[in-house]
PDB file of N, CA and C in Angstrom:
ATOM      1  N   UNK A  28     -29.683  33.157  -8.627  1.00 89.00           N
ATOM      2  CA  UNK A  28     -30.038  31.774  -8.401  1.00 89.00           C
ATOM      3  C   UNK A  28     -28.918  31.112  -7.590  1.00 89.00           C
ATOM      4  N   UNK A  29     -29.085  30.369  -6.654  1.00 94.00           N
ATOM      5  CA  UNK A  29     -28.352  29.301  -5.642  1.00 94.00           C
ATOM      6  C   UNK A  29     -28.371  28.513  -5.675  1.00 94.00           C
ATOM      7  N   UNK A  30     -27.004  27.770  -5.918  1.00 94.00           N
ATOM      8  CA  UNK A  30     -26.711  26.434  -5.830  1.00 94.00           C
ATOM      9  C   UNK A  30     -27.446  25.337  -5.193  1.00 94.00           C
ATOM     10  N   UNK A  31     -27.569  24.275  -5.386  1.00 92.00           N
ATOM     11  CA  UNK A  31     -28.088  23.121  -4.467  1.00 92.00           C
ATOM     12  C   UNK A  31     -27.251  22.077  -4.198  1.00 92.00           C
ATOM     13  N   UNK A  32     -27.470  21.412  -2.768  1.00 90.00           N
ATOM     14  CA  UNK A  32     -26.396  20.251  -2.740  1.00 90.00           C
ATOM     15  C   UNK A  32     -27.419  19.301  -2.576  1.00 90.00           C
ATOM     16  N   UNK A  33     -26.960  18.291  -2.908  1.00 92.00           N
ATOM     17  CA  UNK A  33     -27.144  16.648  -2.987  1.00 92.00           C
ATOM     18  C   UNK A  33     -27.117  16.487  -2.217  1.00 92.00           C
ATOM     19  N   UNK A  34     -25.885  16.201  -1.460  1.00 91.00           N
ATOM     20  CA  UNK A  34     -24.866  15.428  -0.197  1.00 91.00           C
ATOM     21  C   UNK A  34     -23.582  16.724   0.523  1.00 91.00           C
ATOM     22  N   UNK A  35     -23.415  16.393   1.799  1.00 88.00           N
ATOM     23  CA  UNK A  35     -22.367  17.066   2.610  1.00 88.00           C
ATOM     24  C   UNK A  35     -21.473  15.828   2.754  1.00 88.00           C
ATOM     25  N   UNK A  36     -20.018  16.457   3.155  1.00 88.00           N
ATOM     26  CA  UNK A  36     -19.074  15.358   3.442  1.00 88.00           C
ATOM     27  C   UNK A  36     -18.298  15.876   4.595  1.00 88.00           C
ATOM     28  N   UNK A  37     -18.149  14.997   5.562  1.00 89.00           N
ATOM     29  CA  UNK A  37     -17.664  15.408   6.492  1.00 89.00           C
ATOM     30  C   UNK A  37     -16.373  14.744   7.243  1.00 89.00           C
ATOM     31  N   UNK A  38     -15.336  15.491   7.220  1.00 85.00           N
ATOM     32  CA  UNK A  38     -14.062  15.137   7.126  1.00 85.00           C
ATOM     33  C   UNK A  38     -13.649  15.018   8.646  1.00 85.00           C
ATOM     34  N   UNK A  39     -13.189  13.697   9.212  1.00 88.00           N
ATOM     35  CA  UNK A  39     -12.786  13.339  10.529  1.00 88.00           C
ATOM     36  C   UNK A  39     -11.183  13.821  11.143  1.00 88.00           C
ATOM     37  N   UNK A  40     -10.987  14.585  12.044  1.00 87.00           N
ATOM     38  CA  UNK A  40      -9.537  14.641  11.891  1.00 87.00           C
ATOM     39  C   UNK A  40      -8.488  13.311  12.412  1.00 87.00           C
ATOM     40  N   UNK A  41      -9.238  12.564  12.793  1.00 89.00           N
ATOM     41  CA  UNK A  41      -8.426  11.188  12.504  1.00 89.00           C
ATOM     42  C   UNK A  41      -8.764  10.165  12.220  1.00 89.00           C
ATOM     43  N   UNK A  42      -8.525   9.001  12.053  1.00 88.00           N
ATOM     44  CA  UNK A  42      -9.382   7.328  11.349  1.00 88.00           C
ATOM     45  C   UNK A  42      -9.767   7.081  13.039  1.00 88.00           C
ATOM     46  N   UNK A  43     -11.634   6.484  13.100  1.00 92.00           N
ATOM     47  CA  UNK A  43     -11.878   6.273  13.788  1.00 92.00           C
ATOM     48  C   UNK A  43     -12.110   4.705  13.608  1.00 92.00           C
ATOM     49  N   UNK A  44     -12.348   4.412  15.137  1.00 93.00           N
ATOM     50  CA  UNK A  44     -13.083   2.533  14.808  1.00 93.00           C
ATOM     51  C   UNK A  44     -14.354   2.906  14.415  1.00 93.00           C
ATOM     52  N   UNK A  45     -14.422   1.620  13.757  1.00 93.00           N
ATOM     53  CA  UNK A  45     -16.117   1.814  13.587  1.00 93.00           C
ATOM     54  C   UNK A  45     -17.343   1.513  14.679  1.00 93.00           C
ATOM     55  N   UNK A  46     -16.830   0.947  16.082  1.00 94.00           N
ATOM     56  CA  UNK A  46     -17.842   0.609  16.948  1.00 94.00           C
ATOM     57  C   UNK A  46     -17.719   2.186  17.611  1.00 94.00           C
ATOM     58  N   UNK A  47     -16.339   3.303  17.222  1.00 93.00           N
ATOM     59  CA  UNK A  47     -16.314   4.625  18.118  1.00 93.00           C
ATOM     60  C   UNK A  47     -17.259   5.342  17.119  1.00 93.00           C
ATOM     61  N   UNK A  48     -16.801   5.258  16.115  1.00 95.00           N
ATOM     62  CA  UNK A  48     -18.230   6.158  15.037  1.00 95.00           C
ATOM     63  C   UNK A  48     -19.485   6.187  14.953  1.00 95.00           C
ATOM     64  N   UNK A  49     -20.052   5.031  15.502  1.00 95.00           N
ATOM     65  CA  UNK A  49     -21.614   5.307  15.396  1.00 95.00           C
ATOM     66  C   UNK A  49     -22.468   6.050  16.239  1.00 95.00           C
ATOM     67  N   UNK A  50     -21.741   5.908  17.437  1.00 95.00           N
ATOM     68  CA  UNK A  50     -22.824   7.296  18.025  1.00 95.00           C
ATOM     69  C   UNK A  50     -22.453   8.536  17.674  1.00 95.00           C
ATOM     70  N   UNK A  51     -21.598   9.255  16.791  1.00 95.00           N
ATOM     71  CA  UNK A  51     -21.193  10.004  15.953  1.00 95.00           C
ATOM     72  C   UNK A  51     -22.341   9.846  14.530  1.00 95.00           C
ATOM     73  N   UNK A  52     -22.382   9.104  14.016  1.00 95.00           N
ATOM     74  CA  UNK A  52     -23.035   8.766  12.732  1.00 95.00           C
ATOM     75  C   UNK A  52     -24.940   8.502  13.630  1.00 95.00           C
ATOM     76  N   UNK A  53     -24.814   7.863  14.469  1.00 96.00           N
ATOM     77  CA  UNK A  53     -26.575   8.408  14.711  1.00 96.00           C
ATOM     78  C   UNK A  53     -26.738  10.354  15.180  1.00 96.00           C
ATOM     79  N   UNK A  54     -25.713  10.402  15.369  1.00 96.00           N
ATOM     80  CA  UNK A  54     -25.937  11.798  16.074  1.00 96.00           C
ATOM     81  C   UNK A  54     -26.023  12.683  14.484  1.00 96.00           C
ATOM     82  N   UNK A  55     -25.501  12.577  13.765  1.00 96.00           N
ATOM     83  CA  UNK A  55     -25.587  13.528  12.298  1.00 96.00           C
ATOM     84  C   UNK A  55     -27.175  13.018  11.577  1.00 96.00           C
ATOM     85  N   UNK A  56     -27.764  11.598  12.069  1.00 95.00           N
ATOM     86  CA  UNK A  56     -29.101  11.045  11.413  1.00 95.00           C
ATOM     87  C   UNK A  56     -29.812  11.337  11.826  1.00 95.00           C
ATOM     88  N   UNK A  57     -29.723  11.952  13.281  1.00 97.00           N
ATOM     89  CA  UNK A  57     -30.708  13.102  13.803  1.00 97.00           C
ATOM     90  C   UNK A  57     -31.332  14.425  13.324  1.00 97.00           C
ATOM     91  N   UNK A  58     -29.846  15.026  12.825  1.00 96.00           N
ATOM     92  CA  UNK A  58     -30.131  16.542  12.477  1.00 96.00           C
ATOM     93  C   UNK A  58     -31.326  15.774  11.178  1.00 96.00           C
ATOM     94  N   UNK A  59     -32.159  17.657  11.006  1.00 95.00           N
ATOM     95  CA  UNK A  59     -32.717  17.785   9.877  1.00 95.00           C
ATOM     96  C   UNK A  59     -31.913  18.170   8.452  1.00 95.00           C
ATOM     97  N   UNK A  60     -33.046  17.229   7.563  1.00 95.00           N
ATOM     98  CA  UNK A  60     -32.387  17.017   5.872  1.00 95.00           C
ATOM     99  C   UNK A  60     -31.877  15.655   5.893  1.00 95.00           C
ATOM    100  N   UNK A  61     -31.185  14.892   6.701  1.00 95.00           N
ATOM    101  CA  UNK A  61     -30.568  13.932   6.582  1.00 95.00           C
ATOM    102  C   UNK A  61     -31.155  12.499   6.456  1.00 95.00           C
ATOM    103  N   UNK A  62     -30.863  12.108   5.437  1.00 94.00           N
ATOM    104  CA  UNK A  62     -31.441  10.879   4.654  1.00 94.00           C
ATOM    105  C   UNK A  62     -31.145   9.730   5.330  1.00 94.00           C
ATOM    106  N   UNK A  63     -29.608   9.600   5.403  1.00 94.00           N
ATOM    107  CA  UNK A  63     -28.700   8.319   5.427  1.00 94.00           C
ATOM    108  C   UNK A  63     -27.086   8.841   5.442  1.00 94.00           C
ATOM    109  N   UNK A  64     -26.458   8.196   6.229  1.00 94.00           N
ATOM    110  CA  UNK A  64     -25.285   8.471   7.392  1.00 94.00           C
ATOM    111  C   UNK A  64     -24.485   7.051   6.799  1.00 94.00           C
ATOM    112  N   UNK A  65     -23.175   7.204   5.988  1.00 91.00           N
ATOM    113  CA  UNK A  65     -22.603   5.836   6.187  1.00 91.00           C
ATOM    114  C   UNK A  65     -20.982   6.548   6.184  1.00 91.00           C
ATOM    115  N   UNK A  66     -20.396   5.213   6.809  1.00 91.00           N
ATOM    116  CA  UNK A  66     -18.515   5.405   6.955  1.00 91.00           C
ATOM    117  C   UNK A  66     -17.972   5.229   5.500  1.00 91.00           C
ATOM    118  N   UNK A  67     -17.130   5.576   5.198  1.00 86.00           N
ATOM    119  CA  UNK A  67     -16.173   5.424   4.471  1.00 86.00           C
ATOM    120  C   UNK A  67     -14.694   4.919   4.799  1.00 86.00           C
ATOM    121  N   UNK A  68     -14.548   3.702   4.586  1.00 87.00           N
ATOM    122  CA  UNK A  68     -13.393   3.135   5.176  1.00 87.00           C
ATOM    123  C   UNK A  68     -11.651   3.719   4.123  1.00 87.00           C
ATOM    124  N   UNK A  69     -10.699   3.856   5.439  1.00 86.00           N
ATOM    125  CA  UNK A  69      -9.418   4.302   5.393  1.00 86.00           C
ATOM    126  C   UNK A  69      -9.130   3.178   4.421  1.00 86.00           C
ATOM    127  N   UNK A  70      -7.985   3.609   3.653  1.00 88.00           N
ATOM    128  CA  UNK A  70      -7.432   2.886   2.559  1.00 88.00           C
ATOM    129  C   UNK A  70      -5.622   2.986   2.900  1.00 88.00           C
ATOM    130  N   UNK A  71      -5.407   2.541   2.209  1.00 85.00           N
ATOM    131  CA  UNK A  71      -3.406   2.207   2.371  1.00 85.00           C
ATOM    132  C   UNK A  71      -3.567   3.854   0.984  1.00 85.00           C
ATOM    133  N   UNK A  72      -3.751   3.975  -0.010  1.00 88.00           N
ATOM    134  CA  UNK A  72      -3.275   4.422  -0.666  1.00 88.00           C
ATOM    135  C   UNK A  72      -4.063   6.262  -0.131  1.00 88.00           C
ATOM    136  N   UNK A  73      -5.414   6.249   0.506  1.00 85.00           N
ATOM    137  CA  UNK A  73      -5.198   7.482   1.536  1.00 85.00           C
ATOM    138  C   UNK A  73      -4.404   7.887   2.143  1.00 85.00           C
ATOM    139  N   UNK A  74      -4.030   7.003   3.418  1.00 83.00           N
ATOM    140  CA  UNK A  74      -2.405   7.097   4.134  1.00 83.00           C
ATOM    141  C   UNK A  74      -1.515   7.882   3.456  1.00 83.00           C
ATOM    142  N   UNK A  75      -0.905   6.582   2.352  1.00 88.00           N
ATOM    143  CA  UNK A  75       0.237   7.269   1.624  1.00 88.00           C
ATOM    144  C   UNK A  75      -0.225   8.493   1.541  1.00 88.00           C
ATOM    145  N   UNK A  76      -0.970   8.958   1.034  1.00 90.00           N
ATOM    146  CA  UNK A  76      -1.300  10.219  -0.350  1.00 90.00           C
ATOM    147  C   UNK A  76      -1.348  11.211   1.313  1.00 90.00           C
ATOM    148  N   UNK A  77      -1.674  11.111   2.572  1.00 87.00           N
ATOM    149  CA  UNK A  77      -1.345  11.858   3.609  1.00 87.00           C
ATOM    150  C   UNK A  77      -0.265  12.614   3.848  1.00 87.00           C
ATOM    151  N   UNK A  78       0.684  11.215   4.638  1.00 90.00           N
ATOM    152  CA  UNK A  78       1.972  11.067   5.112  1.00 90.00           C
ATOM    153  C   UNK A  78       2.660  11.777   3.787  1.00 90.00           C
ATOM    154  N   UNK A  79       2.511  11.702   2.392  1.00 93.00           N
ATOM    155  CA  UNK A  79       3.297  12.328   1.992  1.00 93.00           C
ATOM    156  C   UNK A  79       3.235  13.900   2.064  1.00 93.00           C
ATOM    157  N   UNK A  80       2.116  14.029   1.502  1.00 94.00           N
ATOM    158  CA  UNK A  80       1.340  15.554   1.616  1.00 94.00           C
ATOM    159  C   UNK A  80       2.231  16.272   3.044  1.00 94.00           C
ATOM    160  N   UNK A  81       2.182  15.720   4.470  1.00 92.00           N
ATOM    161  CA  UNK A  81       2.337  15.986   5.262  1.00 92.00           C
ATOM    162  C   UNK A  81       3.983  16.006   5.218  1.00 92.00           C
ATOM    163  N   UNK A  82       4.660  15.524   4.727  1.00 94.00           N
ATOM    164  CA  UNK A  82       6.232  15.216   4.344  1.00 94.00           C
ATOM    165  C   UNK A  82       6.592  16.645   3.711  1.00 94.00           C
ATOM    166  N   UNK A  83       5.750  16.453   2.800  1.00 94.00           N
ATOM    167  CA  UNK A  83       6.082  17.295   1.959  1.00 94.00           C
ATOM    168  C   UNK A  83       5.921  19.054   2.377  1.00 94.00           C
ATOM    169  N   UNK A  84       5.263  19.266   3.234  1.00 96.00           N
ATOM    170  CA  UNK A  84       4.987  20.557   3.516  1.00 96.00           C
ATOM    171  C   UNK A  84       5.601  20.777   5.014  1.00 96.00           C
ATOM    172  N   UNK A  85       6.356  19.650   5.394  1.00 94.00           N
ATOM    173  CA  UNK A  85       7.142  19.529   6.670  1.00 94.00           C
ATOM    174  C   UNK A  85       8.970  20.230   6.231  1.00 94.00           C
ATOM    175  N   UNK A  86       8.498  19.652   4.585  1.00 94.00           N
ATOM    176  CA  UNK A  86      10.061  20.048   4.188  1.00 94.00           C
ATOM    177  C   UNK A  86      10.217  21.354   3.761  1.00 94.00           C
ATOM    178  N   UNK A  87       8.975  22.241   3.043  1.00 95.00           N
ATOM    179  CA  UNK A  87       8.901  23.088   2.620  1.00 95.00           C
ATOM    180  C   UNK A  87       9.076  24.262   4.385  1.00 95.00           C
ATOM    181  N   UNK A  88       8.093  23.502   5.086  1.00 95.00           N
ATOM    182  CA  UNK A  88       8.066  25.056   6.206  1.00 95.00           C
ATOM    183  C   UNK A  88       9.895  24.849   6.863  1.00 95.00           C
ATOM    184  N   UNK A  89       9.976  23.900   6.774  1.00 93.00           N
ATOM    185  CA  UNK A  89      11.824  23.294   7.241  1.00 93.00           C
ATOM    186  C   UNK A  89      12.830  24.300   6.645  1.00 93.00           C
ATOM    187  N   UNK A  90      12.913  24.756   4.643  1.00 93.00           N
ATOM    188  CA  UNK A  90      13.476  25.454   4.488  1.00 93.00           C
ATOM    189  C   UNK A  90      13.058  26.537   4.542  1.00 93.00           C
ATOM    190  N   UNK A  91      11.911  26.950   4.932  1.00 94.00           N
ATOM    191  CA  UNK A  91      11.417  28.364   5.063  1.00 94.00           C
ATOM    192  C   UNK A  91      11.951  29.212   6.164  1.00 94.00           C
ATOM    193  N   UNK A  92      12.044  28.448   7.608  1.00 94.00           N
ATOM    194  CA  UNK A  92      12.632  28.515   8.494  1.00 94.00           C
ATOM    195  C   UNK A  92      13.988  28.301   8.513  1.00 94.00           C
ATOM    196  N   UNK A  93      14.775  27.795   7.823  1.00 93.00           N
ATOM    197  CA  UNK A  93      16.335  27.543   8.045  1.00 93.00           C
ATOM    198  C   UNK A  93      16.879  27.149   6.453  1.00 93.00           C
ATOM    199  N   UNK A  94      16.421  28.489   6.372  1.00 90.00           N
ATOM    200  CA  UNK A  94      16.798  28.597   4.562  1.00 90.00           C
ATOM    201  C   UNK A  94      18.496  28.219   4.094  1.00 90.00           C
ATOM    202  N   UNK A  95      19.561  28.102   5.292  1.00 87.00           N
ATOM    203  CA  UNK A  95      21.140  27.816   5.095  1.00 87.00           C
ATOM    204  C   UNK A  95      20.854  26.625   5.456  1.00 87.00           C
ATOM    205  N   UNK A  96      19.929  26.117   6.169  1.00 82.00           N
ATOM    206  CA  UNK A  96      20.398  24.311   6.476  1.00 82.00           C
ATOM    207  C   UNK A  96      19.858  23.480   4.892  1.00 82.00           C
ATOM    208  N   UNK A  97      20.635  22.375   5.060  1.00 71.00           N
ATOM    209  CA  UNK A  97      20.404  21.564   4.048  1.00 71.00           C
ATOM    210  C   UNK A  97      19.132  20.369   4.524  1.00 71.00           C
ATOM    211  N   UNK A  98      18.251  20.201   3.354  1.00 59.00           N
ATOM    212  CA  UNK A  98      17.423  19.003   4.271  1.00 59.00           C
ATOM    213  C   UNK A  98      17.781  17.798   3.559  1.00 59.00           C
ATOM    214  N   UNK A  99      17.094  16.336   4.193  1.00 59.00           N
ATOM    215  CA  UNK A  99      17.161  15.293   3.781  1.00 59.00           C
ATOM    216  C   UNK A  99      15.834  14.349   3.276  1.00 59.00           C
TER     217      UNK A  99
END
């Protein structure tokens, strides 16, 4: 037996405007299955939870590569 989905989510690789997203968002209301197409707006506490993520694995490949340097 196989799973079923509800809903797909589809992850942007950067924050768009919203007047650049919609011919993006009619273009996915086209395909078949698709009900309804809406944005999800960027938040301050997304960001953070990014930039750190991204910090954080900036520092890790940092000592991976230059395992005698010290980081900050």
């Amino acid at each position: 037996m196989t799973d079923r989905f509800h809903s797909l989510t589809v992850v942007l690789d950067q924050d768009l405007r919203e007047d650049d997203a919609r011919a993006l968002m009619a273009a996915i209301q086209q395909l078949r299955f698709v009900l309804d197409v809406s944005g999800n707006v960027s938040d301050l506490a997304a960001y953070v939870a990014e930039e750190r993520a991204r910090h954080e694995i900036g520092q890790r490949l940092w000592r991976a590569l230059y395992p005698d340097r010290e980081t900050h």
